[in-house]
Amino acid sequence: MPFFKPLLIVLAAGGAAFVLSGGRADAQGTTLHGTVGPAFNISLVDASGNAVTHLEKGTYTIMVDDKSEEHNFHLQGAGVDQFTPVETVGTFTWTVTFTDANYTFVCDAHPTLMKGAFAVGTATPPTTTTVSKPPLPPPGKLSAAVGPGASISLKKSSGASAKTLKAGKYTVSVRDLSKAQNFHLIGPGVNKSTGVRFTGRATWSVTLRQGTYRFQSDPSKARLHGSVRVS
Ligand SMILES: [Cu+2]
């Protein structure tokens, strides 16, 4: 019966395709979520929020939320090499195809501290999957103030003027009590200021590197300024 023949062929082809794909999970369209920062943390999780340790091979969408200007997310392995910029914060979407191999994700700035790994397909899973949160020295604390009169200061937690500091992370609590002045901290890798008309408090997290940092009120910088040496 020639009339039915094309229909039978279609059915057979559909059945064969189903059998072929039935043996393995189809990864097509699966989305994974990578996160790095704001602290020293990096992770890759599936839609349920579980850490990725093993995947079926296939094509995935990777959405990365890079929350830090000090860290990045770098995904590497057979056929895959995708990374976010270290100095940029933002979300990134990649389409990647994983084959039978091990893959790693690291922060390029802290590759020994911030890393993870997973296996795909028949690859042997890596022995450790690390999501590191290493103990770090707590950030130093600094108090910055400008106003209410013609005054500006940057002090250590002891209350002493910050003339010299060790390089590292600091939390700066800023009190801007003047509607005509601001507090502006400038130096290697740092350029932060309150608004001139702004009054109130601000908290900044900064990483101070070796060098000289200057603080000033921009409208009166000849008069209201100071500096701190970082070693
Ligand atoms: Cu990092």
Short mmCIF file of C-alpha atoms and ligand atoms in Angstrom, two decimals:
data_model
loop_
_atom_site.label_atom_id
_atom_site.label_comp_id
_atom_site.label_asym_id
_atom_site.label_seq_id
_atom_site.Cartn_x
_atom_site.Cartn_y
_atom_site.Cartn_z
CA MET A 1 0.00 0.00 0.00
CA PRO A 2 2.11 2.85 -1.30
CA PHE A 3 -0.17 5.43 0.26
CA PHE A 4 0.99 4.60 3.83
CA LYS A 5 4.66 4.19 3.11
CA PRO A 6 5.80 7.80 3.73
CA LEU A 7 3.98 7.86 7.06
CA LEU A 8 5.67 4.66 8.21
CA ILE A 9 9.07 6.05 7.30
CA VAL A 10 8.44 9.16 9.37
CA LEU A 11 7.39 7.07 12.35
CA ALA A 12 10.45 4.85 12.04
CA ALA A 13 12.80 7.81 11.81
CA GLY A 14 11.21 9.42 14.84
CA GLY A 15 11.51 6.20 16.81
CA ALA A 16 15.15 5.78 15.91
CA ALA A 17 15.99 9.32 16.98
CA PHE A 18 14.25 8.73 20.29
CA VAL A 19 16.24 5.56 20.95
CA LEU A 20 19.50 7.26 20.06
CA SER A 21 19.01 10.08 22.49
CA GLY A 22 17.39 7.94 25.15
CA GLY A 23 20.66 6.58 26.50
CA ARG A 24 21.98 9.84 27.91
CA ALA A 25 20.54 12.93 29.45
CA ASP A 26 20.12 15.77 27.04
CA ALA A 27 21.98 18.80 28.34
CA GLN A 28 20.68 21.09 25.64
CA GLY A 29 19.32 24.28 27.15
CA THR A 30 20.53 23.65 30.69
CA THR A 31 21.58 26.81 32.48
CA LEU A 32 24.26 26.89 35.14
CA HIS A 33 25.00 29.84 37.38
CA GLY A 34 28.49 31.02 38.22
CA THR A 35 29.14 33.55 40.94
CA VAL A 36 32.31 35.25 42.06
CA GLY A 37 32.69 37.77 44.85
CA PRO A 38 32.05 40.06 46.51
CA ALA A 39 34.27 38.25 49.03
CA PHE A 40 36.77 35.48 48.29
CA ASN A 41 34.15 33.03 47.04
CA ILE A 42 33.54 31.39 43.71
CA SER A 43 30.86 28.88 42.81
CA LEU A 44 29.11 27.14 39.96
CA VAL A 45 25.64 25.77 40.69
CA ASP A 46 22.81 24.17 38.77
CA ALA A 47 19.21 25.39 38.56
CA SER A 48 18.49 23.86 41.99
CA GLY A 49 21.40 25.71 43.54
CA ASN A 50 23.52 22.59 44.00
CA ALA A 51 27.25 22.81 43.40
CA VAL A 52 28.18 21.37 40.02
CA THR A 53 30.42 18.32 40.42
CA HIS A 54 29.45 16.27 37.38
CA LEU A 55 27.65 17.07 34.13
CA GLU A 56 26.49 15.18 31.09
CA LYS A 57 28.30 16.29 28.00
CA GLY A 58 26.50 18.77 25.85
CA THR A 59 25.81 22.45 25.37
CA TYR A 60 25.08 24.63 28.36
CA THR A 61 24.27 28.24 29.03
CA ILE A 62 26.50 29.65 31.75
CA MET A 63 25.32 32.82 33.46
CA VAL A 64 28.04 34.43 35.51
CA ASP A 65 27.51 37.11 38.11
CA ASP A 66 30.87 38.77 38.69
CA LYS A 67 30.32 40.83 41.84
CA SER A 68 33.83 42.10 42.40
CA GLU A 69 36.42 44.38 40.83
CA GLU A 70 39.11 42.26 42.44
CA HIS A 71 38.04 38.84 41.26
CA ASN A 72 36.96 37.18 38.05
CA PHE A 73 35.38 33.95 36.87
CA HIS A 74 37.45 31.89 34.48
CA LEU A 75 36.02 28.63 33.13
CA GLN A 76 38.52 26.35 31.42
CA GLY A 77 38.82 22.87 30.03
CA ALA A 78 38.67 20.94 26.77
CA GLY A 79 37.24 23.29 24.15
CA VAL A 80 36.24 25.94 26.69
CA ASP A 81 38.07 29.07 27.79
CA GLN A 82 35.76 31.83 28.98
CA PHE A 83 36.47 34.52 31.53
CA THR A 84 35.12 37.76 32.92
CA PRO A 85 37.44 40.76 33.31
CA VAL A 86 38.97 41.14 36.79
CA GLU A 87 38.31 44.86 37.06
CA THR A 88 34.71 44.68 35.92
CA VAL A 89 31.48 43.94 37.74
CA GLY A 90 28.56 42.56 35.79
CA THR A 91 26.67 39.59 34.46
CA PHE A 92 27.90 37.55 31.55
CA THR A 93 26.23 34.80 29.55
CA TRP A 94 28.19 32.17 27.68
CA THR A 95 27.17 29.20 25.61
CA VAL A 96 29.67 26.40 26.01
CA THR A 97 29.92 22.78 24.93
CA PHE A 98 31.46 20.35 27.40
CA THR A 99 32.97 17.06 26.31
CA ASP A 100 34.25 14.07 28.35
CA ALA A 101 36.87 15.92 30.39
CA ASN A 102 37.51 17.77 33.62
CA TYR A 103 36.84 21.48 33.80
CA THR A 104 37.93 24.10 36.29
CA PHE A 105 36.71 27.51 37.29
CA VAL A 106 39.03 29.89 39.09
CA CYS A 107 39.58 33.51 39.94
CA ASP A 108 42.71 34.41 37.96
CA ALA A 109 43.78 36.85 40.67
CA HIS A 110 43.56 34.17 43.39
CA PRO A 111 43.86 30.83 41.58
CA THR A 112 44.99 28.87 44.62
CA LEU A 113 42.32 30.27 46.94
CA MET A 114 39.32 30.60 44.65
CA LYS A 115 38.77 27.54 42.51
CA GLY A 116 36.47 24.70 41.73
CA ALA A 117 36.28 21.76 39.35
CA PHE A 118 33.85 19.30 37.87
CA ALA A 119 33.84 16.31 35.56
CA VAL A 120 31.84 15.87 32.38
CA GLY A 121 30.56 12.63 30.90
CA THR A 122 32.94 9.72 31.32
CA ALA A 123 35.77 11.77 32.82
CA THR A 124 36.86 10.77 36.30
CA PRO A 125 35.62 13.35 38.74
CA PRO A 126 38.36 15.47 40.28
CA THR A 127 39.30 14.32 43.77
CA THR A 128 38.43 17.62 45.37
CA THR A 129 35.85 20.22 44.56
CA THR A 130 36.79 23.26 46.49
CA VAL A 131 34.75 26.30 47.15
CA SER A 132 37.24 28.21 49.19
CA LYS A 133 36.57 30.73 51.85
CA PRO A 134 40.04 31.12 53.30
CA PRO A 135 40.54 32.96 56.54
CA LEU A 136 41.72 36.42 55.66
CA PRO A 137 42.94 39.16 57.92
CA PRO A 138 39.96 41.34 58.72
CA PRO A 139 40.02 44.67 56.95
CA GLY A 140 41.56 47.52 58.87
CA LYS A 141 39.25 50.29 59.96
CA LEU A 142 39.71 53.95 59.15
CA SER A 143 37.58 56.94 60.05
CA ALA A 144 37.40 59.83 57.64
CA ALA A 145 35.75 63.14 58.43
CA VAL A 146 35.21 66.46 56.77
CA GLY A 147 33.49 69.42 58.36
CA PRO A 148 31.50 70.82 59.96
CA GLY A 149 34.04 73.67 59.78
CA ALA A 150 37.23 73.80 57.77
CA SER A 151 38.58 70.46 58.89
CA ILE A 152 39.42 67.16 57.28
CA SER A 153 40.93 64.07 58.82
CA LEU A 154 41.70 60.42 58.28
CA LYS A 155 42.23 58.41 61.45
CA LYS A 156 43.12 54.88 62.44
CA SER A 157 40.87 52.90 64.76
CA SER A 158 43.15 53.99 67.62
CA GLY A 159 42.09 57.57 66.91
CA ALA A 160 45.56 58.56 65.76
CA SER A 161 46.00 60.34 62.46
CA ALA A 162 46.63 57.89 59.64
CA LYS A 163 50.05 58.99 58.43
CA THR A 164 51.36 55.56 57.50
CA LEU A 165 49.47 52.33 56.88
CA LYS A 166 50.23 48.81 55.86
CA ALA A 167 48.97 47.78 52.43
CA GLY A 168 45.76 45.79 52.56
CA LYS A 169 42.03 46.01 52.76
CA TYR A 170 40.38 48.75 54.76
CA THR A 171 36.88 49.80 55.61
CA VAL A 172 36.65 53.57 55.61
CA SER A 173 33.79 55.11 57.58
CA VAL A 174 33.27 58.58 56.20
CA ARG A 175 31.44 61.36 58.00
CA ASP A 176 30.78 64.30 55.73
CA LEU A 177 29.35 67.07 57.90
CA SER A 178 29.68 69.92 55.43
CA LYS A 179 27.36 71.07 52.68
CA ALA A 180 30.24 72.91 51.05
CA GLN A 181 33.01 70.30 51.29
CA ASN A 182 33.52 66.68 50.42
CA PHE A 183 35.89 63.88 51.35
CA HIS A 184 37.88 62.60 48.40
CA LEU A 185 40.44 59.78 48.70
CA ILE A 186 42.79 59.33 45.77
CA GLY A 187 45.71 57.00 45.24
CA PRO A 188 46.77 53.75 43.57
CA GLY A 189 43.58 51.92 42.61
CA VAL A 190 41.34 54.21 44.69
CA ASN A 191 39.32 57.27 43.74
CA LYS A 192 36.35 57.69 46.03
CA SER A 193 34.53 60.76 47.16
CA THR A 194 31.38 62.01 48.80
CA GLY A 195 29.33 64.69 47.11
CA VAL A 196 30.15 68.31 47.87
CA ARG A 197 26.55 69.13 48.81
CA PHE A 198 26.08 65.76 50.46
CA THR A 199 26.14 65.46 54.22
CA GLY A 200 25.97 62.17 56.02
CA ARG A 201 27.85 58.94 56.28
CA ALA A 202 29.41 56.66 53.73
CA THR A 203 31.29 53.40 54.07
CA TRP A 204 33.91 52.40 51.55
CA SER A 205 35.80 49.16 51.16
CA VAL A 206 39.17 49.92 49.66
CA THR A 207 42.37 48.07 48.99
CA LEU A 208 45.36 50.26 49.70
CA ARG A 209 48.54 49.44 47.85
CA GLN A 210 52.07 50.65 48.31
CA GLY A 211 52.28 54.34 47.55
CA THR A 212 50.91 57.67 48.67
CA TYR A 213 47.23 58.39 49.05
CA ARG A 214 45.89 61.89 49.24
CA PHE A 215 42.65 62.96 50.84
CA GLN A 216 41.12 66.34 50.25
CA SER A 217 37.97 68.37 49.97
CA ASP A 218 37.73 69.21 46.29
CA PRO A 219 36.34 72.77 46.67
CA SER A 220 39.14 73.66 49.11
CA LYS A 221 41.91 71.27 48.23
CA ALA A 222 44.72 73.75 48.86
CA ARG A 223 43.54 74.14 52.43
CA LEU A 224 41.79 70.90 53.31
CA HIS A 225 44.00 67.99 52.49
CA GLY A 226 46.26 65.35 53.90
CA SER A 227 48.15 62.31 52.81
CA VAL A 228 49.02 58.85 54.00
CA ARG A 229 51.92 56.64 53.01
CA VAL A 230 51.14 52.99 52.46
CA SER A 231 53.96 50.46 52.64
CU CU B 1 39.98 36.63 43.36
#
